[in-house]
mmCIF file of C-alpha atoms and ligand atoms in Angstrom:
data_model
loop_
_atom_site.group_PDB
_atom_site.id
_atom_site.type_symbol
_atom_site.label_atom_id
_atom_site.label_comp_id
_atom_site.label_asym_id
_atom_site.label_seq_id
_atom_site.Cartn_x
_atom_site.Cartn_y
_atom_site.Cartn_z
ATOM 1 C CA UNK G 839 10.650 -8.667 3.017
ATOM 2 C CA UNK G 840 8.560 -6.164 5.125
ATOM 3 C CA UNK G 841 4.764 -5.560 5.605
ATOM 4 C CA UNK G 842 3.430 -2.514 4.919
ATOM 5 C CA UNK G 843 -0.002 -2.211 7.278
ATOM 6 C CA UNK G 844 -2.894 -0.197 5.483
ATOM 7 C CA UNK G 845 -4.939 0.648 8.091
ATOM 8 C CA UNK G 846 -8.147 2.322 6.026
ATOM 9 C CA UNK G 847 -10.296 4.039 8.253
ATOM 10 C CA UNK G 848 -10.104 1.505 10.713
ATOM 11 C CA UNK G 849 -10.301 2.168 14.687
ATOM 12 C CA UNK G 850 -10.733 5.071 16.820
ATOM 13 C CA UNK G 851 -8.834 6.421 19.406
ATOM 14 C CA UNK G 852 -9.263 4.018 22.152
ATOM 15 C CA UNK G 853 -8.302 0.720 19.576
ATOM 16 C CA UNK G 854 -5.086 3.060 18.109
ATOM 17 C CA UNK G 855 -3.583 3.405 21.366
ATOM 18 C CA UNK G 856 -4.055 -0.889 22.568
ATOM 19 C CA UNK G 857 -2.410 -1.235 18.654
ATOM 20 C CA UNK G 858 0.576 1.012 19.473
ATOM 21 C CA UNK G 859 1.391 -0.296 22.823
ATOM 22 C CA UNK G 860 0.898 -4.160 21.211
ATOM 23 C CA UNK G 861 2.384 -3.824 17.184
ATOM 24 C CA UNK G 862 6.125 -4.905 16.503
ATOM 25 C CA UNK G 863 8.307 -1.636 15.306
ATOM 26 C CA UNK G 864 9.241 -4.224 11.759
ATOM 27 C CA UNK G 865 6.098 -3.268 10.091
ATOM 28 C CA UNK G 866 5.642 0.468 7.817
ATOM 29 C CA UNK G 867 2.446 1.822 9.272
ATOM 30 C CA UNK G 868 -0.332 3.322 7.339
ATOM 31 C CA UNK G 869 -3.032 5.218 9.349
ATOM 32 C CA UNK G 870 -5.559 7.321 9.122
ATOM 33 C CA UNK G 871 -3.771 10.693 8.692
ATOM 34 C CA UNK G 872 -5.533 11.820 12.156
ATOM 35 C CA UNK G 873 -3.549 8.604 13.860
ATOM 36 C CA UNK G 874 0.219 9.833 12.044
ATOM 37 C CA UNK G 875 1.618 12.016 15.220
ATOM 38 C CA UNK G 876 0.728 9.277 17.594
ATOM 39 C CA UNK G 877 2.652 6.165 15.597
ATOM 40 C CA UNK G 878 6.087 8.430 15.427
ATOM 41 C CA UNK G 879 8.129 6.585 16.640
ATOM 42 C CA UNK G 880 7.432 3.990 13.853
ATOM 43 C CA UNK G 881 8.064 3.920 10.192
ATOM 44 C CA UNK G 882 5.010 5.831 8.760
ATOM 45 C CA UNK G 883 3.152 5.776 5.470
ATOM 46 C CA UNK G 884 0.120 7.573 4.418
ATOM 47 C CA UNK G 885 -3.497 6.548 2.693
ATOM 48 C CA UNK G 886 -2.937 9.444 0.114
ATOM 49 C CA UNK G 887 -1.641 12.532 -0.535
ATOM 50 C CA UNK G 888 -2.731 16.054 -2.556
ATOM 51 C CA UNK G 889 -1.915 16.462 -6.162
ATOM 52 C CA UNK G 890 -1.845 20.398 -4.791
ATOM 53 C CA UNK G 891 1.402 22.107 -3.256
ATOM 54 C CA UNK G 892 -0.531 24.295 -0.797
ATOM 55 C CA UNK G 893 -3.087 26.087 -0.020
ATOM 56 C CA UNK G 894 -6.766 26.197 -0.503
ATOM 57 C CA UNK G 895 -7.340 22.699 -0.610
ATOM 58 C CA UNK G 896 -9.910 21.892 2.057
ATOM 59 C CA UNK G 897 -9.551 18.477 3.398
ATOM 60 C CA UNK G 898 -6.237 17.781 1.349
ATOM 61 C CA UNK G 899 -2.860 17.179 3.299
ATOM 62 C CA UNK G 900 0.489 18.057 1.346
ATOM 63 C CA UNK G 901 3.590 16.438 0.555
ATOM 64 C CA UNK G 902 5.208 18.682 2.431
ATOM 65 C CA UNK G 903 3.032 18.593 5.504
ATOM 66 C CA UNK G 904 3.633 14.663 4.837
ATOM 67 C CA UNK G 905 7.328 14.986 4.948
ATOM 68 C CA UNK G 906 7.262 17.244 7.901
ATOM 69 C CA UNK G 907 5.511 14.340 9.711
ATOM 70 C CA UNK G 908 8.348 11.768 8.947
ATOM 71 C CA UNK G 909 6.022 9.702 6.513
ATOM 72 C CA UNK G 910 8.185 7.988 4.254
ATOM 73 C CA UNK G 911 5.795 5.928 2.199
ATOM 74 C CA UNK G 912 2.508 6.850 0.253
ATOM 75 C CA UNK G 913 -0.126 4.595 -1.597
ATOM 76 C CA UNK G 914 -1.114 5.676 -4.606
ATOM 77 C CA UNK G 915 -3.700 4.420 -6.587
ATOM 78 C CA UNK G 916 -5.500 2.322 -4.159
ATOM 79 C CA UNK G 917 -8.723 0.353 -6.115
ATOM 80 C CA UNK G 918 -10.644 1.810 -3.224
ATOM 81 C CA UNK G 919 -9.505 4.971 -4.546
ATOM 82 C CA UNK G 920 -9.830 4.487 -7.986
ATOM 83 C CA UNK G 921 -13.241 3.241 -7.322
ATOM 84 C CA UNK G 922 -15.194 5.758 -4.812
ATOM 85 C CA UNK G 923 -13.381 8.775 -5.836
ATOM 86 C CA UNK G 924 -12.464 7.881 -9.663
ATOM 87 C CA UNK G 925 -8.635 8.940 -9.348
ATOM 88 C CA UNK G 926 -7.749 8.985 -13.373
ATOM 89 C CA UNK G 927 -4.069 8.682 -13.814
ATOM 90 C CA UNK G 928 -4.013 12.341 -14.513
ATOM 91 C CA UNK G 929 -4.283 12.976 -11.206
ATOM 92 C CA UNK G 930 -2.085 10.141 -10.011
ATOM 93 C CA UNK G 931 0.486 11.408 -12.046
ATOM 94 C CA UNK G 932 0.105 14.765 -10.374
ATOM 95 C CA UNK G 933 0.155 13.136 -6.875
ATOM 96 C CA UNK G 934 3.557 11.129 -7.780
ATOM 97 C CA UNK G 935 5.236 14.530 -8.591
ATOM 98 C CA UNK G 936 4.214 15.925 -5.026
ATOM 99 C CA UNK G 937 5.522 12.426 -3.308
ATOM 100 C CA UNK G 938 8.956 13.076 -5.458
ATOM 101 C CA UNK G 939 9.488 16.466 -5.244
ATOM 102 C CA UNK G 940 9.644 15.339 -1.093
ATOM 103 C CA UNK G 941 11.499 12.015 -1.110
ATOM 104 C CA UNK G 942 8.106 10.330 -0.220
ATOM 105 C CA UNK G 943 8.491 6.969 -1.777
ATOM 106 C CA UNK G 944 5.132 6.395 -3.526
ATOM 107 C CA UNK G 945 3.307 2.960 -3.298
ATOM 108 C CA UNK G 946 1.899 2.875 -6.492
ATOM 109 C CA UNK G 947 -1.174 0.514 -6.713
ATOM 110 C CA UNK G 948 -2.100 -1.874 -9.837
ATOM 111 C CA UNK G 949 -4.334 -4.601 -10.306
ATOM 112 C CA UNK G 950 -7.160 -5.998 -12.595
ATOM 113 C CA UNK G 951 -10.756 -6.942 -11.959
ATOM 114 C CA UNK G 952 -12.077 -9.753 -12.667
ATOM 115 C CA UNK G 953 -12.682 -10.694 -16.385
ATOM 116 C CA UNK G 954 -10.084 -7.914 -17.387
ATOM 117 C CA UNK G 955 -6.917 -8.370 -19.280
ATOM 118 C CA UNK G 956 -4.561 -7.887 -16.648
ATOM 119 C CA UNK G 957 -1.320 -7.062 -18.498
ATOM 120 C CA UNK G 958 -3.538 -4.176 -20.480
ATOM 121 C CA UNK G 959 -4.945 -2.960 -17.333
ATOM 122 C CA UNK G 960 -1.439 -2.868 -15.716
ATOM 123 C CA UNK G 961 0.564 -1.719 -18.114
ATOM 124 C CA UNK G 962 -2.561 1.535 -18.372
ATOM 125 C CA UNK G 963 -1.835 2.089 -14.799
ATOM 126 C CA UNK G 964 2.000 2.113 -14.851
ATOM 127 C CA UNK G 965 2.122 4.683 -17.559
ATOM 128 C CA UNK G 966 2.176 7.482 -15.194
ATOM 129 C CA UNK G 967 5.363 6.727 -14.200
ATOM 130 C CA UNK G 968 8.711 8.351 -15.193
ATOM 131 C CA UNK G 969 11.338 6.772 -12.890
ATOM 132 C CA UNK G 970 11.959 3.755 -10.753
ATOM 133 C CA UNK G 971 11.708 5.682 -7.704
ATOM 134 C CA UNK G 972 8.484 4.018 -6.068
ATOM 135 C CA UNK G 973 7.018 0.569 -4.748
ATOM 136 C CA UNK G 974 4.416 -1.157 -6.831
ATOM 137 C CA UNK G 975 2.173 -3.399 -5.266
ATOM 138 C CA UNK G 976 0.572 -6.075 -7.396
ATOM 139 C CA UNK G 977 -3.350 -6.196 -5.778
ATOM 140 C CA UNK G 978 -5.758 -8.097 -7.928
ATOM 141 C CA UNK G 979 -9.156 -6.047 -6.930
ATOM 142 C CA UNK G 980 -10.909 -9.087 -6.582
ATOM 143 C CA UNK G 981 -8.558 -10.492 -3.961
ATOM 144 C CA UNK G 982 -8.844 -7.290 -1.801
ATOM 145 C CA UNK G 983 -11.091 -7.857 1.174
ATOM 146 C CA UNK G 984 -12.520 -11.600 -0.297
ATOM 147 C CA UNK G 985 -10.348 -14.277 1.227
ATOM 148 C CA UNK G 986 -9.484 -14.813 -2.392
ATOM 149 C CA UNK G 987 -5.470 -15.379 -3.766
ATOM 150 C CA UNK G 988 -3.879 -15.834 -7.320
ATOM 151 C CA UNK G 989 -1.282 -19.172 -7.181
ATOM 152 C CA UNK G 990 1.719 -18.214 -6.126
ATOM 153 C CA UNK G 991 2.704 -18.646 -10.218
ATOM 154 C CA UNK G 992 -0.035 -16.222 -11.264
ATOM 155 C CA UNK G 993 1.376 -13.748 -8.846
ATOM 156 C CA UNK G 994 4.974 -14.674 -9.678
ATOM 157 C CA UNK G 995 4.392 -14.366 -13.426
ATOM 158 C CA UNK G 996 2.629 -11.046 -13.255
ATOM 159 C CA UNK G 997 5.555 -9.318 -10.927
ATOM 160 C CA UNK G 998 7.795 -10.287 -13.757
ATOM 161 C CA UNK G 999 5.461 -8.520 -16.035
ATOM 162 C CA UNK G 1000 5.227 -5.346 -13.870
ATOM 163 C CA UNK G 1001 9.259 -5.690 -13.257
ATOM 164 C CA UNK G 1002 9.878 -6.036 -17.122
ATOM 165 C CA UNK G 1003 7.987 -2.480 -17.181
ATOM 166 C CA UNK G 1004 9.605 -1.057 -14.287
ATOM 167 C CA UNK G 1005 12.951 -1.469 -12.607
ATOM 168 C CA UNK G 1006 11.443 -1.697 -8.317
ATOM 169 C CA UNK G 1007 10.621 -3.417 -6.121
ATOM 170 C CA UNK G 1008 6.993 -5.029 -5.518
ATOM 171 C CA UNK G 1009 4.884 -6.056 -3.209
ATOM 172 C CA UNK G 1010 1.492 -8.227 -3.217
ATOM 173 C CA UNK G 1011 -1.626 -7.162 -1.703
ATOM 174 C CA UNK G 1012 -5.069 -8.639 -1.219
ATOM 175 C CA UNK G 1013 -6.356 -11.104 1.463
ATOM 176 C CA UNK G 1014 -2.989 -11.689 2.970
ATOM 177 C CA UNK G 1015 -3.891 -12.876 6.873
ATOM 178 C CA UNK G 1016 -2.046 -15.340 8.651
ATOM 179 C CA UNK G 1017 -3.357 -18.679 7.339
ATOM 180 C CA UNK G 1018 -1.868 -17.991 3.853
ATOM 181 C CA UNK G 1019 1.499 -15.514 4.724
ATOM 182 C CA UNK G 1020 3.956 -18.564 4.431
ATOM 183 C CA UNK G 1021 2.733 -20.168 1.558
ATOM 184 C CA UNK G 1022 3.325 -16.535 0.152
ATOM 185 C CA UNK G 1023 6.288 -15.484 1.135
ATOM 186 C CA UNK G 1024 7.715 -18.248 -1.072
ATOM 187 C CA UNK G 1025 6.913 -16.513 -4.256
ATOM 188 C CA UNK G 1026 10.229 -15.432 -5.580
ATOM 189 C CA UNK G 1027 10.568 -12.236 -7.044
ATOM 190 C CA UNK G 1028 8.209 -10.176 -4.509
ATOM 191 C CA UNK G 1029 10.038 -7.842 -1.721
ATOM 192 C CA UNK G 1030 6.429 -7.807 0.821
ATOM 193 C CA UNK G 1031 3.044 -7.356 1.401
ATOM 194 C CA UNK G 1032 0.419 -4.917 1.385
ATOM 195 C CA UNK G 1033 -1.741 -5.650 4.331
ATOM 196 C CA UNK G 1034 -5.413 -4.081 5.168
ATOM 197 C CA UNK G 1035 -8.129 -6.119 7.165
ATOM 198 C CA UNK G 1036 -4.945 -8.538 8.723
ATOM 199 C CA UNK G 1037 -3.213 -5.929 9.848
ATOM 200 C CA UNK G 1038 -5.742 -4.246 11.993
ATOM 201 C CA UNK G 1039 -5.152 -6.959 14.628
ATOM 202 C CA UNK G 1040 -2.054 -6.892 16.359
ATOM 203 C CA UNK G 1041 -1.863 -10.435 17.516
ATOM 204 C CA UNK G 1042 -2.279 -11.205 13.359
ATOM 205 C CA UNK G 1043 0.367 -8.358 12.446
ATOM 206 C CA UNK G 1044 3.160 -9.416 15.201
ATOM 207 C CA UNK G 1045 2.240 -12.794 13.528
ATOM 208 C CA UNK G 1046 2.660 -12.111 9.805
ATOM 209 C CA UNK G 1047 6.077 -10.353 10.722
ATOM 210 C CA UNK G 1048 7.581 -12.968 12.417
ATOM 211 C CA UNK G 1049 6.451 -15.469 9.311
ATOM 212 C CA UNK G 1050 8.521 -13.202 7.255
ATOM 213 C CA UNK G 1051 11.477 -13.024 9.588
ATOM 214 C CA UNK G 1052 11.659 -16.237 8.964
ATOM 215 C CA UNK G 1053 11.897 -16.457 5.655
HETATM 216 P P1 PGA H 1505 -7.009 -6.720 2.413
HETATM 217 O O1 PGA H 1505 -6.670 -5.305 1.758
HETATM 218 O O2 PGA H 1505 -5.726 -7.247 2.995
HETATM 219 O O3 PGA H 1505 -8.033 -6.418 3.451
HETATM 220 O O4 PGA H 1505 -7.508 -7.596 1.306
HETATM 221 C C1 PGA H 1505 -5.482 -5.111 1.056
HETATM 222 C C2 PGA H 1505 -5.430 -3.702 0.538
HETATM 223 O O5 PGA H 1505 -6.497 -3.145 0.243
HETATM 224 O O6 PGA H 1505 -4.342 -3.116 0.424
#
């Protein structure tokens, strides 16, 4: 099991370099892309990637220029994503072909709102795929950010859906913070966690990793 730390646009300069010096080298670290060069010596993913190769893209970062940087891991498909900027699978799908054509392993991201059918909604958002070369991680939308879980069995039963649809491995996300990691880490078939507000304090990241050491 790992933890994969989604930073968002969380902390500036001064709170980055207290994290570095504090954070366990176990966790994948997702900064802001202005933070990558100064966590290099850990195991790096990014917040997003361009669906472009090069070029006139203003504001966009590459693949390549990913790659270049040692970032081995990408979310994709983030609700937050989906939601302020209206990413269509369309242009996921375009954005999975940059991660692959650079061995970039894409973290693709899939979960309902409330009131939704959640094996329609997933099974909409994993149709961009064409191999079993990515991460998926299971994050209900409503759990993101709200102190709210699914039962371990709700979570358990809809990682077997997502792993009857693709052959990888997953990881949940959404309100995962110290008080309910080991209760967690019991369900079965998942291989981690997708971490945002937790992970933003060291003392709760070291924390979280060492639950999972455990395990
Ligand atoms: P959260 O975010 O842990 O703050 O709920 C998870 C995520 O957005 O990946």
């Amino acid at each position: 099991m790992k933890i994969y730390a989604n930073l968002k646009m969380n902390m500036d300069v001064d709170d980055i370099e207290v994290y570095i010096q504090s954070i366990t080298k176990e966790a994948i670290i997702i900064p802001s892309h202005i933070y990558i060069e100064r966590f290099k010596s850990f195991t790096l993913g990014s917040q997003d990637v361009s669906p472009f190769k090069k070029g006139s893209y203003t504001g966009d970062i590459s693949a390549e220029q990913l790659k270049k940087a040692n970032v081995k891991y990408c979310i994709l498909g983030h609700s937050e994503r989906r939601k302020y900027y209206n990413e269509s699978n369309e242009l996921l799908k375009e954005k999975l072909h940059r991660l692959s054509e650079n061995g970039i392993t894409p973290i693709l991201c899939v979960g309902e709102n409330e009131n939704e059918n959640l094996e329609k909604v997933i099974a909409k958002q994993l149709e961009i795929i064409s191999n079993d070369n990515l991460i998926v991680a299971y994050e209900p939308v409503w759990a993101i950010g709200t102190g709210k879980i699914p039962s371990n069995e709700q979570i358990e039963k809809t990682v077997n859906y997502i792993k009857s649809i693709v052959n990888c491995d997953v990881l949940y996300g959404g309100s995962v913070d110290i008080d309910n990691i080991d209760m967690l880490k019991k369900v079965s078939n998942i291989s981690g966690f997708l971490v945002g507000k937790a992970s933003c304090d060291y003392k709760k990241l070291n924390a979280m990793v060492d639950s999972i050491r455990q395990n």
